PDB file of C-alpha atoms in Angstrom:
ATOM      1  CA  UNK A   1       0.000   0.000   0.000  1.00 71.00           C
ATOM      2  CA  UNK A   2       1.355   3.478  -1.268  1.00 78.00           C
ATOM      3  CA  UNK A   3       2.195   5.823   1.782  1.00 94.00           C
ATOM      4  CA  UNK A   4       0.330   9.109   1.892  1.00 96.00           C
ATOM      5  CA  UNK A   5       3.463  10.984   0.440  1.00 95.00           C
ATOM      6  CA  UNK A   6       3.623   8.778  -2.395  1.00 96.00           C
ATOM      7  CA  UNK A   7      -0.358   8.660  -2.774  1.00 96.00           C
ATOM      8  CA  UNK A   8       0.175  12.329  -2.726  1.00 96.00           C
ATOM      9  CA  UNK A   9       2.470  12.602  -5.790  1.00 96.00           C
ATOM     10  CA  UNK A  10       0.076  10.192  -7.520  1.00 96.00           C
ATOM     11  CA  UNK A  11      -2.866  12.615  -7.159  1.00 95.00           C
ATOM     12  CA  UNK A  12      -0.993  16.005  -7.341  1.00 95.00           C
ATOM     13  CA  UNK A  13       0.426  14.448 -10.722  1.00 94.00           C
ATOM     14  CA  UNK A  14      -3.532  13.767 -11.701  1.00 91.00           C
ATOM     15  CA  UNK A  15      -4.938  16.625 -10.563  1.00 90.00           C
ATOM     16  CA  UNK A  16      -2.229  19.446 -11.794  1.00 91.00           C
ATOM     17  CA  UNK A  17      -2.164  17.663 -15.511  1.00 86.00           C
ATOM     18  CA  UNK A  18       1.542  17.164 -15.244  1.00 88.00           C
ATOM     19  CA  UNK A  19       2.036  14.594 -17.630  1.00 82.00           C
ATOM     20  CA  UNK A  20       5.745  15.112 -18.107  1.00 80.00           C
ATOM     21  CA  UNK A  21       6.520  14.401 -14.713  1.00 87.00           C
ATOM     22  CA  UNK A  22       6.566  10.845 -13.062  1.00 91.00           C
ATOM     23  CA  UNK A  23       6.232  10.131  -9.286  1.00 93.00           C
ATOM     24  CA  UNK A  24       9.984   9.327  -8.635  1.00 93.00           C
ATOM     25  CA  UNK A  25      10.554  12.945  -9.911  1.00 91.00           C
ATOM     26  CA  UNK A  26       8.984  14.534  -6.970  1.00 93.00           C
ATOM     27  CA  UNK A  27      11.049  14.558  -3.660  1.00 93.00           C
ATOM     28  CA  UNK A  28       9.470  14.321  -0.522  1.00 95.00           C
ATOM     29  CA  UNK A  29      10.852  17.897   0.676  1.00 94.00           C
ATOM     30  CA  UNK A  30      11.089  19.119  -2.797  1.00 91.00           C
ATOM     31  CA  UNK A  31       9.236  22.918  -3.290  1.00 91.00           C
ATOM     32  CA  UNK A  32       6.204  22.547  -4.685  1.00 91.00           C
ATOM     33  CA  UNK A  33       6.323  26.389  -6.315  1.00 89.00           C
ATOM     34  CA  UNK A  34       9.035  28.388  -7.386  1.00 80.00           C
ATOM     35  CA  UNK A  35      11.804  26.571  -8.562  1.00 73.00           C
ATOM     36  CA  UNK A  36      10.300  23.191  -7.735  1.00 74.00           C
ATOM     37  CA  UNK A  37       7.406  21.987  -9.913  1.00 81.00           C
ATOM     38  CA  UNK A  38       6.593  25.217 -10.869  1.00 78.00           C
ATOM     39  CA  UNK A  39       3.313  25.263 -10.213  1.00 87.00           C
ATOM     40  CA  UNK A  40       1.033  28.631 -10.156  1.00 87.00           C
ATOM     41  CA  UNK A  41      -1.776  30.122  -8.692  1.00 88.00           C
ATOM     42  CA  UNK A  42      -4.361  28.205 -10.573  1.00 92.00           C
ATOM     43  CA  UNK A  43      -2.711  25.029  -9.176  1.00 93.00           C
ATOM     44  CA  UNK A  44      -2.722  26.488  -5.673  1.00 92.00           C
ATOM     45  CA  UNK A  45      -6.581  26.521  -6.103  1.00 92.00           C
ATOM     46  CA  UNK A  46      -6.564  22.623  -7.213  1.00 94.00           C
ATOM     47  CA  UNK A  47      -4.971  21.360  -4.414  1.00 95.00           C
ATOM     48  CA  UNK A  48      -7.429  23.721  -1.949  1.00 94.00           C
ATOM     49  CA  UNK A  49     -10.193  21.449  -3.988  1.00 93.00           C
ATOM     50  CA  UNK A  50      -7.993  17.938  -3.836  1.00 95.00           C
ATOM     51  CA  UNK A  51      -7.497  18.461  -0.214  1.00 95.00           C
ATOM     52  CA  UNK A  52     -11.465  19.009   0.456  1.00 93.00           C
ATOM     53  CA  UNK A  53     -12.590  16.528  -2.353  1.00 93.00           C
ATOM     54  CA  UNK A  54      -9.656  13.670  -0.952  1.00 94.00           C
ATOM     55  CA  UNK A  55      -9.546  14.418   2.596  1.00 96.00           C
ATOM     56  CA  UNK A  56     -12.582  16.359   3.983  1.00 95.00           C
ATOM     57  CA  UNK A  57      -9.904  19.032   4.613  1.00 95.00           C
ATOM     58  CA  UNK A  58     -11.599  22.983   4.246  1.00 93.00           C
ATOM     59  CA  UNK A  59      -9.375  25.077   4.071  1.00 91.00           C
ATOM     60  CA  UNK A  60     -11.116  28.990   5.790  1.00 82.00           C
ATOM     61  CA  UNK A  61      -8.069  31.327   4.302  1.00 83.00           C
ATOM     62  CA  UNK A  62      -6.450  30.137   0.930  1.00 76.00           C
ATOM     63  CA  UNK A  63      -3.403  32.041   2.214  1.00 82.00           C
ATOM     64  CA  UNK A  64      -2.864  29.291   4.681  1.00 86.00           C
ATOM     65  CA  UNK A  65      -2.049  26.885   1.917  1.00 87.00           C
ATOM     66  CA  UNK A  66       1.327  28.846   1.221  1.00 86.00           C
ATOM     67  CA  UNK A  67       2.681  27.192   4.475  1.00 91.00           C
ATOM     68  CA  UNK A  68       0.552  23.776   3.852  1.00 95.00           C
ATOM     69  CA  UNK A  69       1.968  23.203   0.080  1.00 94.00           C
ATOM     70  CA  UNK A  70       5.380  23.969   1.018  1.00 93.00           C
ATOM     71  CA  UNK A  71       5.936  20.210   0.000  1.00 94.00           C
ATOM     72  CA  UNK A  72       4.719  17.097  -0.196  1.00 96.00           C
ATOM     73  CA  UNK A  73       6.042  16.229   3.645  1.00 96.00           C
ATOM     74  CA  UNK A  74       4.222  19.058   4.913  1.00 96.00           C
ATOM     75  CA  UNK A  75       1.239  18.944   2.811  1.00 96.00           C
ATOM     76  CA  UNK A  76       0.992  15.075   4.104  1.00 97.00           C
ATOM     77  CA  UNK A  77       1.571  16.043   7.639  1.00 97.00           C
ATOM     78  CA  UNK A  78      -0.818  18.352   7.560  1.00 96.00           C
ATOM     79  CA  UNK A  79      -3.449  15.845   5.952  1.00 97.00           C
ATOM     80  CA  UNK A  80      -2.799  13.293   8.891  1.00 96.00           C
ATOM     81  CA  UNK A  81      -3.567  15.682  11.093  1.00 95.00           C
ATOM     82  CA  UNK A  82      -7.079  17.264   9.582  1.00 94.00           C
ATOM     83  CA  UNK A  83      -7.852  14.698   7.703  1.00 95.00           C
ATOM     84  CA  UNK A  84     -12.003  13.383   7.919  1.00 92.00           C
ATOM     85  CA  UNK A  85     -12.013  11.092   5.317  1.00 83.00           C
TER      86      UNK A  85
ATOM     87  CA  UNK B   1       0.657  57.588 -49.499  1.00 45.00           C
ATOM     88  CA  UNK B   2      -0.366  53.657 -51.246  1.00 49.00           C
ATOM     89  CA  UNK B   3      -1.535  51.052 -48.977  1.00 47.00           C
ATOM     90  CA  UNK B   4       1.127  48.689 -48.131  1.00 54.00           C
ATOM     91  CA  UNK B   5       0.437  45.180 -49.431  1.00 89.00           C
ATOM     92  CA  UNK B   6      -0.114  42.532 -47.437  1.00 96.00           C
ATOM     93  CA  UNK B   7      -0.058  38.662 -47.460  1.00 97.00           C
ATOM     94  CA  UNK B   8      -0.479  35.569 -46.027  1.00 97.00           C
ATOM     95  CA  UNK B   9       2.837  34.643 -45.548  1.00 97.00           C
ATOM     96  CA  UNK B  10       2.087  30.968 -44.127  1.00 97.00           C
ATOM     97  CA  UNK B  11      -0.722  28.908 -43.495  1.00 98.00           C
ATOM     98  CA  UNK B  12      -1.867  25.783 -41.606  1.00 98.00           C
ATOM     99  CA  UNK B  13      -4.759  23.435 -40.884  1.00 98.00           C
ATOM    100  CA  UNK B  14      -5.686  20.558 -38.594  1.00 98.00           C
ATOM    101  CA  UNK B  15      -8.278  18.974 -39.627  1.00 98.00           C
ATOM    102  CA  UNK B  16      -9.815  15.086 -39.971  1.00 97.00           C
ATOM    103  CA  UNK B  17      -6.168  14.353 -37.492  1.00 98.00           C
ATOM    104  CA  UNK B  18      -4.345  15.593 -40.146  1.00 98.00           C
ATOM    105  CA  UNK B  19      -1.737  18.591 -39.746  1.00 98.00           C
ATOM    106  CA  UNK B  20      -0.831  20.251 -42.539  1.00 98.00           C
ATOM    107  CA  UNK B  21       1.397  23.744 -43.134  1.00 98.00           C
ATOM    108  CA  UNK B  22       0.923  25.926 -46.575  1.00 97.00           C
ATOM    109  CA  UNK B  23      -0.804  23.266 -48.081  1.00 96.00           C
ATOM    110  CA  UNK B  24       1.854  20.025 -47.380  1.00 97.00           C
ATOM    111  CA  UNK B  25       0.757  17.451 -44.552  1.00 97.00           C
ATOM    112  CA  UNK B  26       3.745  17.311 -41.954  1.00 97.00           C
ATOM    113  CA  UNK B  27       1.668  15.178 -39.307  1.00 97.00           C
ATOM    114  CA  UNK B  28      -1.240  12.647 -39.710  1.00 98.00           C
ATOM    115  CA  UNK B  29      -2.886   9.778 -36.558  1.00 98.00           C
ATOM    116  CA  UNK B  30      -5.704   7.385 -37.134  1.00 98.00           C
ATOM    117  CA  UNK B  31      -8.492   8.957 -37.351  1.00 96.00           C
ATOM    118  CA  UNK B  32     -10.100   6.392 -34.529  1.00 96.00           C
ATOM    119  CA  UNK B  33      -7.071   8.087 -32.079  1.00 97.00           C
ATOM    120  CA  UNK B  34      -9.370   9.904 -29.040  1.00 96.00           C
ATOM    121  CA  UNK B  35      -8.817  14.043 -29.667  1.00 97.00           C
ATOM    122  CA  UNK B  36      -6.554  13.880 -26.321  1.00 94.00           C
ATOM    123  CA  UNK B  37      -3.832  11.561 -27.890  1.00 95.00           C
ATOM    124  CA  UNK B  38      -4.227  13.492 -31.105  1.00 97.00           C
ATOM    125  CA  UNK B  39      -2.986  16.574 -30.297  1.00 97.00           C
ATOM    126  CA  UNK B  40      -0.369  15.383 -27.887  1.00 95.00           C
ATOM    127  CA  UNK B  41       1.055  13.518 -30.680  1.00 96.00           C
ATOM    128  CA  UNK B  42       0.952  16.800 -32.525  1.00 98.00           C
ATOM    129  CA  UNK B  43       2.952  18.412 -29.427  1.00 96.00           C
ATOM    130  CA  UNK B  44       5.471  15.728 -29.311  1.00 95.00           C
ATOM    131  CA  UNK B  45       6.489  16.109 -32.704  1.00 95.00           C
ATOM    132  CA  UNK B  46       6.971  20.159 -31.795  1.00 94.00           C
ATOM    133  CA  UNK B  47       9.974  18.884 -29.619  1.00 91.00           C
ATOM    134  CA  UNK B  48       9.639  22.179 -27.248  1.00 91.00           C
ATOM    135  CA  UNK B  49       9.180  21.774 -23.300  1.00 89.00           C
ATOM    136  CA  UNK B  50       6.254  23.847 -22.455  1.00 91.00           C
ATOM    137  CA  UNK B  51       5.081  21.830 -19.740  1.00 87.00           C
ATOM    138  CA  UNK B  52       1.843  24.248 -19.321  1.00 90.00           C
ATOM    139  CA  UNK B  53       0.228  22.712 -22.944  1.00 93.00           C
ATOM    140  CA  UNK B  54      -0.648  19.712 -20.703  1.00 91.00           C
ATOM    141  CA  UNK B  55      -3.170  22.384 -18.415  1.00 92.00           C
ATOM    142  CA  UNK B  56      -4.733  23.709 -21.035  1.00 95.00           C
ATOM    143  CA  UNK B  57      -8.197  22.652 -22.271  1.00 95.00           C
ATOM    144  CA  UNK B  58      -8.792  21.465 -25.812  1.00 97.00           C
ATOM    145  CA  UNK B  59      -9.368  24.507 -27.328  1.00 98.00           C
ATOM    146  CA  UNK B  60      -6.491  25.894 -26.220  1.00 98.00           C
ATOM    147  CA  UNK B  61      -4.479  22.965 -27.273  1.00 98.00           C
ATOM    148  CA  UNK B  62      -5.493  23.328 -30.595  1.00 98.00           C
ATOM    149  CA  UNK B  63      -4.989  27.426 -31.292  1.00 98.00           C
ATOM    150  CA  UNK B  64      -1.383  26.350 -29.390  1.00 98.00           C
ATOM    151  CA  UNK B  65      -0.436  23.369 -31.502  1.00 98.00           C
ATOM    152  CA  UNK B  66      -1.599  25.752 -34.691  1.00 98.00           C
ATOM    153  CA  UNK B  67       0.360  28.870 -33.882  1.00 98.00           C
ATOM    154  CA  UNK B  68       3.684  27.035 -33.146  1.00 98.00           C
ATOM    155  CA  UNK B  69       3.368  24.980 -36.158  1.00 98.00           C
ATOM    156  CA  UNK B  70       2.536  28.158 -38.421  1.00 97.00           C
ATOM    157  CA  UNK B  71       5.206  30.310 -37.150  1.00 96.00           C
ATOM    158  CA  UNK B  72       8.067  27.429 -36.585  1.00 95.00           C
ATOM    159  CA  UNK B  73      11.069  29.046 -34.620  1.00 87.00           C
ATOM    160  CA  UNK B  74      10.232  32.808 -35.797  1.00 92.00           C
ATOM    161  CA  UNK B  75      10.478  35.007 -33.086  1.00 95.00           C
ATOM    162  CA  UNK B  76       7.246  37.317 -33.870  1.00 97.00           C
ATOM    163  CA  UNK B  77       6.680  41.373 -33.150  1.00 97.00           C
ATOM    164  CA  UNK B  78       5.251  41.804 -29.921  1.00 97.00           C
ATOM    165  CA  UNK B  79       2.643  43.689 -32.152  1.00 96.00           C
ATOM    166  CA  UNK B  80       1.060  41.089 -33.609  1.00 98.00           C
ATOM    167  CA  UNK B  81      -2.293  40.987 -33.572  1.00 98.00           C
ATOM    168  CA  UNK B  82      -4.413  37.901 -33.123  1.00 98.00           C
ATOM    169  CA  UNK B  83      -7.661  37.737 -34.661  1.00 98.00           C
ATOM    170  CA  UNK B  84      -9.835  34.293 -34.182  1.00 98.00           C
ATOM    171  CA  UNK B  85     -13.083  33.160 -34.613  1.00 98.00           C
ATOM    172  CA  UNK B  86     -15.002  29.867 -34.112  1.00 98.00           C
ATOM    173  CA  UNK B  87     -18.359  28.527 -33.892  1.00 98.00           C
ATOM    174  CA  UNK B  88     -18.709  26.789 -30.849  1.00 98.00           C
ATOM    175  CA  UNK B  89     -17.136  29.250 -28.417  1.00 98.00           C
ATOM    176  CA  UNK B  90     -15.537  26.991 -25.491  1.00 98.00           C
ATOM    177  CA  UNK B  91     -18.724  25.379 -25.358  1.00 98.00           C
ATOM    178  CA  UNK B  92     -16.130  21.965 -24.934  1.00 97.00           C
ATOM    179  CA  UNK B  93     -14.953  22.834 -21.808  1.00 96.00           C
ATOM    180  CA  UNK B  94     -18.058  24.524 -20.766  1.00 97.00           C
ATOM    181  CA  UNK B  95     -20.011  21.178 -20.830  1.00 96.00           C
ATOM    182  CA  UNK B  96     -17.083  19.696 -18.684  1.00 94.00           C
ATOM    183  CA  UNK B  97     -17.306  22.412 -16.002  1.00 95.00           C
ATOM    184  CA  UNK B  98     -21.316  22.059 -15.838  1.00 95.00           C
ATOM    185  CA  UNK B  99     -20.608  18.270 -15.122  1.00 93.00           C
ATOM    186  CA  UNK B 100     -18.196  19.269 -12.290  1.00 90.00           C
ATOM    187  CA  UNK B 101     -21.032  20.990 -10.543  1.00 92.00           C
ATOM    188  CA  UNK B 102     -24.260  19.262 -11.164  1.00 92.00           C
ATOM    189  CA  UNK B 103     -24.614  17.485  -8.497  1.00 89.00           C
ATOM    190  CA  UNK B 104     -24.637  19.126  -5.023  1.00 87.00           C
ATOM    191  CA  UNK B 105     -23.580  16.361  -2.781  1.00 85.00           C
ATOM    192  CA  UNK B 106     -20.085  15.863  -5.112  1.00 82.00           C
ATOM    193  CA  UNK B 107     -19.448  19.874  -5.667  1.00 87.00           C
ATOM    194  CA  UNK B 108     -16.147  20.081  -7.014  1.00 89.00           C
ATOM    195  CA  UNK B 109     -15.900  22.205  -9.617  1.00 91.00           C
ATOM    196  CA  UNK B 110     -12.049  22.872 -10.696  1.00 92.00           C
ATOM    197  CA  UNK B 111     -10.527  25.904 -10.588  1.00 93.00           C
ATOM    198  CA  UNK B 112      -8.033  24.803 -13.918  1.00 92.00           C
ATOM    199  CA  UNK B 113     -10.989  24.066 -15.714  1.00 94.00           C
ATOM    200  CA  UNK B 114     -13.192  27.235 -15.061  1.00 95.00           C
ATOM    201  CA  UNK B 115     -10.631  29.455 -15.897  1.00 95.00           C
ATOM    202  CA  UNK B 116     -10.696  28.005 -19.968  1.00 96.00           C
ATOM    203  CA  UNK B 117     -14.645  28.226 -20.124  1.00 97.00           C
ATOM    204  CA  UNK B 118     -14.321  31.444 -22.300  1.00 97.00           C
ATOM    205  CA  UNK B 119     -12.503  31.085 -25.656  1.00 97.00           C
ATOM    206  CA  UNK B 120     -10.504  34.014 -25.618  1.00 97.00           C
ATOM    207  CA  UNK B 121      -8.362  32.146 -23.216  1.00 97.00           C
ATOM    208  CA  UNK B 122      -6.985  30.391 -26.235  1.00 98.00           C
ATOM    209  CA  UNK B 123      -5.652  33.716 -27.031  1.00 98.00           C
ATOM    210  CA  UNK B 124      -4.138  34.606 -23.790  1.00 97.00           C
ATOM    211  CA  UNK B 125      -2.404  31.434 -23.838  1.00 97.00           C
ATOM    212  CA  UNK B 126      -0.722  32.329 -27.572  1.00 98.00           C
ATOM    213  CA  UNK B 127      -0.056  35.646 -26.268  1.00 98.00           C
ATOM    214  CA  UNK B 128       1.986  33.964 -23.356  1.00 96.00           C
ATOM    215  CA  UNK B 129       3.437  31.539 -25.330  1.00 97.00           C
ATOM    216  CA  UNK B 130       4.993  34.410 -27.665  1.00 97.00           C
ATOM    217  CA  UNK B 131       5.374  37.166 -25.693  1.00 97.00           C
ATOM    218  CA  UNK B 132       2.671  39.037 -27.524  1.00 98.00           C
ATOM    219  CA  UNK B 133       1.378  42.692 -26.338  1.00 97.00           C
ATOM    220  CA  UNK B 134      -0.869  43.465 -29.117  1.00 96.00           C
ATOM    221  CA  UNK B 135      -4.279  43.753 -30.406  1.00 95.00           C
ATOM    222  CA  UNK B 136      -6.266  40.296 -30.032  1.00 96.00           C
ATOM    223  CA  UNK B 137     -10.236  39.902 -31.091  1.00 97.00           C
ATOM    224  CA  UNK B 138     -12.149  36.392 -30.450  1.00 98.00           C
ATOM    225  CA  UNK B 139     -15.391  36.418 -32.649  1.00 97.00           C
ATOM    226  CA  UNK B 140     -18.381  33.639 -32.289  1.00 97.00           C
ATOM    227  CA  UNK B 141     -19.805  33.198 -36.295  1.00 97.00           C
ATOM    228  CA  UNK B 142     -22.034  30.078 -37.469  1.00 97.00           C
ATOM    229  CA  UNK B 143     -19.256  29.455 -40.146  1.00 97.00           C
ATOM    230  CA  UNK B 144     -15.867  30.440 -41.410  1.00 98.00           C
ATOM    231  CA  UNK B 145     -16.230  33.968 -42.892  1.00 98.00           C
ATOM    232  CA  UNK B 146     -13.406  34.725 -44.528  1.00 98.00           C
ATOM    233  CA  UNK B 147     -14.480  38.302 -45.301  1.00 98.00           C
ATOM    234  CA  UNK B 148     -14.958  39.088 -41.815  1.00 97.00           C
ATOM    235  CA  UNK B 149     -11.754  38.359 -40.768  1.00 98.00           C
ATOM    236  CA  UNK B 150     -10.196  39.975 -43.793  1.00 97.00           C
ATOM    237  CA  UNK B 151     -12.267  43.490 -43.252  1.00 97.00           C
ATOM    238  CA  UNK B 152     -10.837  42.846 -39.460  1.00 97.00           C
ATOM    239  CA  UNK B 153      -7.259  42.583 -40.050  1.00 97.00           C
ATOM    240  CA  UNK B 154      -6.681  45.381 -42.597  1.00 96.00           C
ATOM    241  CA  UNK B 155      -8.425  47.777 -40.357  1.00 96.00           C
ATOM    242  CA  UNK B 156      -5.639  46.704 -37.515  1.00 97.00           C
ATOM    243  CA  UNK B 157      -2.884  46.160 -40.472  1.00 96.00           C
ATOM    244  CA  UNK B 158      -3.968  49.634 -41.933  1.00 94.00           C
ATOM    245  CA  UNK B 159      -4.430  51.655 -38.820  1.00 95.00           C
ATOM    246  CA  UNK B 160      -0.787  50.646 -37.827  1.00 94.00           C
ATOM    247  CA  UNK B 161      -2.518  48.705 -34.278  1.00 95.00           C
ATOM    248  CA  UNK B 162      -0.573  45.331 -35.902  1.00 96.00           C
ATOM    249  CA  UNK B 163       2.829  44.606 -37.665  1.00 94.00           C
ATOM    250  CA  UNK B 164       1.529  41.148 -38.280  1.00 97.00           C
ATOM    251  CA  UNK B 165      -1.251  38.556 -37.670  1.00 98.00           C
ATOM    252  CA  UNK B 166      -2.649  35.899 -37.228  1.00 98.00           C
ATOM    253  CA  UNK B 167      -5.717  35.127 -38.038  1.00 98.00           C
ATOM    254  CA  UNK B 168      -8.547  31.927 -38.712  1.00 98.00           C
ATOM    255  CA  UNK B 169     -10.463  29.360 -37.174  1.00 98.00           C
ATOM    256  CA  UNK B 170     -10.355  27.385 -34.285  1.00 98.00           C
ATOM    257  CA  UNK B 171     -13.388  25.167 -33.290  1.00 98.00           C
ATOM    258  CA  UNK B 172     -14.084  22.564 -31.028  1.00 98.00           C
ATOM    259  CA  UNK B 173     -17.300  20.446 -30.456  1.00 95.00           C
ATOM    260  CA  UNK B 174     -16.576  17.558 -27.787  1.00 90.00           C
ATOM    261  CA  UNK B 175     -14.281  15.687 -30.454  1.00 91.00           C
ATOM    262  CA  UNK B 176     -14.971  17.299 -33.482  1.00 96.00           C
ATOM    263  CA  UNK B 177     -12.616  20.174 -34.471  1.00 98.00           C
ATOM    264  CA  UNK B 178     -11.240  22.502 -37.599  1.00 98.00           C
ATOM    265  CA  UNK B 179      -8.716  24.799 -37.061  1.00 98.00           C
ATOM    266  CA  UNK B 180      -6.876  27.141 -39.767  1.00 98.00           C
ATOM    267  CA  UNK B 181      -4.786  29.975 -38.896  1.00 98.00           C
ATOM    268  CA  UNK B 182      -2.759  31.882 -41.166  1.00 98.00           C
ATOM    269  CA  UNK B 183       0.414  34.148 -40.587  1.00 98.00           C
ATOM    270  CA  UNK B 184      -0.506  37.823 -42.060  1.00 98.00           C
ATOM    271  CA  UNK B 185       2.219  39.929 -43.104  1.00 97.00           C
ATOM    272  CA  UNK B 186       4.039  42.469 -45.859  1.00 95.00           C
ATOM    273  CA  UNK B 187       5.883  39.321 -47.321  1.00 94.00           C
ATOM    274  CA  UNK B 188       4.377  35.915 -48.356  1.00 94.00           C
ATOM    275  CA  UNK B 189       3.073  34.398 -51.612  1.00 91.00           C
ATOM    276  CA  UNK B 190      -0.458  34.935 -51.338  1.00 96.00           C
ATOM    277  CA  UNK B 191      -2.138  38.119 -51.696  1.00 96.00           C
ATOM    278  CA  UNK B 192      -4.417  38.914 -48.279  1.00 97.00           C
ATOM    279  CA  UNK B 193      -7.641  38.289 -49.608  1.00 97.00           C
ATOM    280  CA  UNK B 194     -10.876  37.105 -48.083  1.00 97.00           C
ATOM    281  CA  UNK B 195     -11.488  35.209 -51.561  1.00 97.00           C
ATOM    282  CA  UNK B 196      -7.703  33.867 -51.243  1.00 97.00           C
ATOM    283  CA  UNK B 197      -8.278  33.168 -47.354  1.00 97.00           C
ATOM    284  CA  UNK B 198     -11.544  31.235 -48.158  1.00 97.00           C
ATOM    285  CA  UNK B 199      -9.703  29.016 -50.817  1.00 98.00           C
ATOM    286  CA  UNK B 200      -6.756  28.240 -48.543  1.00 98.00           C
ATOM    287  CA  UNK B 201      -9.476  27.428 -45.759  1.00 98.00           C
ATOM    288  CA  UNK B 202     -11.399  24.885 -47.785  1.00 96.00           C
ATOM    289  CA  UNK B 203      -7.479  23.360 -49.481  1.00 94.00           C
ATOM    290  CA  UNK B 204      -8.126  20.375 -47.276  1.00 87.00           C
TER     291      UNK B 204
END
């Protein structure tokens, strides 16, 4: 059974269309923006959905997920400890 | 003063999952190859990495795959002008984001696919892509009308709002699509007509 990091990079990978990109590509502490994947705003707002949708997570201020998508070790820490679903 | 000339300097269409630039087929897939393969086989053959084609929606895909096939390596003006028209508006990805939020127990709707549920996105997305500051006009018409576009485009090309453009059709319909853009500028082979735009339109 995938852990919830890996299960992560399976979804993120699904969700954010990033179909150049393969699961081993994605480190655990890697940055998810900037110079990491390189994601942008619009993919900020898919994982906000992917955490409710996957998780039962709500996020109340969007700006918190700057600190929750940091990477996929915090995003997964974070999950285990809000998760509802 | 005389009216500079003007001309369509290139051409392309992708049509029936064939590609084909001023007139010569450079790409073609089964045609039983699901519109989502299609036009990633298209990309592949581009060899560029522009890792944000795989976000966009279809629409998108195709104006993208046409443009970059049309103007090859060319680095164009910042000023040129876009000017593109289609039938079914983003109707495509329109349909998709009504199915995200029919049903209110499973309310998901995604934020990457309601931002492409206008068709002038397709435009934005070019502009990106090239670096484009310039004049840019979607239109919604039953049919390819080759004089509209024409009339269009000289008013920019005259007025001195464009150095170049590009100009067609790009519509989408869940899988069925025709898309033909042509390069407008003051060198080319053929004269920048809407009877000569029509003919090229209909080549294929």
């Amino acid at each position: 059974m995938a852990t919830l990091p890996e299960e992560l990079k399976t979804k993120i990978i699904e969700q954010l269309h990033l179909e150049d990109i393969e699961v081993a590509e994605i480190g655990d502490d890697d940055p998810l923006f900037g110079d990491g994947l390189g994601l942008d705003s619009i993919d900020a707002l898919e994982l906000i959905v992917l955490l409710e949708k996957e998780y039962g997570i709500k996020l109340k201020d969007p700006k918190e997920g700057k600190l929750i998508f940091e990477s996929v070790n915090v995003m997964a820490a974070y999950i285990e400890k809000n998760r509802s679903k | 003063m005389s009216t500079p000339e003007y001309y369509i300097a290139d051409y392309c269409t992708i049509r029936h999952h064939k590609v084909y630039r001023n007139g010569s087929c450079t790409y073609t897939a089964p045609s039983s190859m699901p519109l989502k393969e299609f036009t990633k086989g298209v990309y592949s053959t581009l060899e560029i990495q522009y890792p944000k084609f795989y976000k966009m929606d279809t629409l998108s895909k195709l104006g993208f795959l046409a443009t970059e096939i049309l103007v090859e390596k060319q680095q164009l003006p910042v000023e040129t002008a876009l000017v593109i028209a289609n039938s079914a508006a983003s109707l495509d990805t329109d349909r998709k984001h009504q199915a995200s939020i029919v049903d209110p127990t499973n309310f998901y709707p995604s934020p990457a696919t309601f931002v492409y549920t206008l068709p002038n996105i397709m435009l934005g997305e070019i502009s990106i892509r090239h670096q484009l500051k310039s004049e840019n006009a979607f239109w919604i018409s039953e049919q390819f009308d080759a004089q509209w576009i024409t009339s269009y485009a000289q008013l920019l090309l005259q007025s001195h709002k464009a150095e170049k453009i590009i100009c067609g059709w790009v519509d989408l319909d869940t899988d069925k699509y025709d898309v033909f853009l042509a390069l407008i500028s003051k060198q080319g082979k053929h004269p920048f007509t809407a009877a000569t735009l029509n003919k090229l339109y209909v080549e294929h």
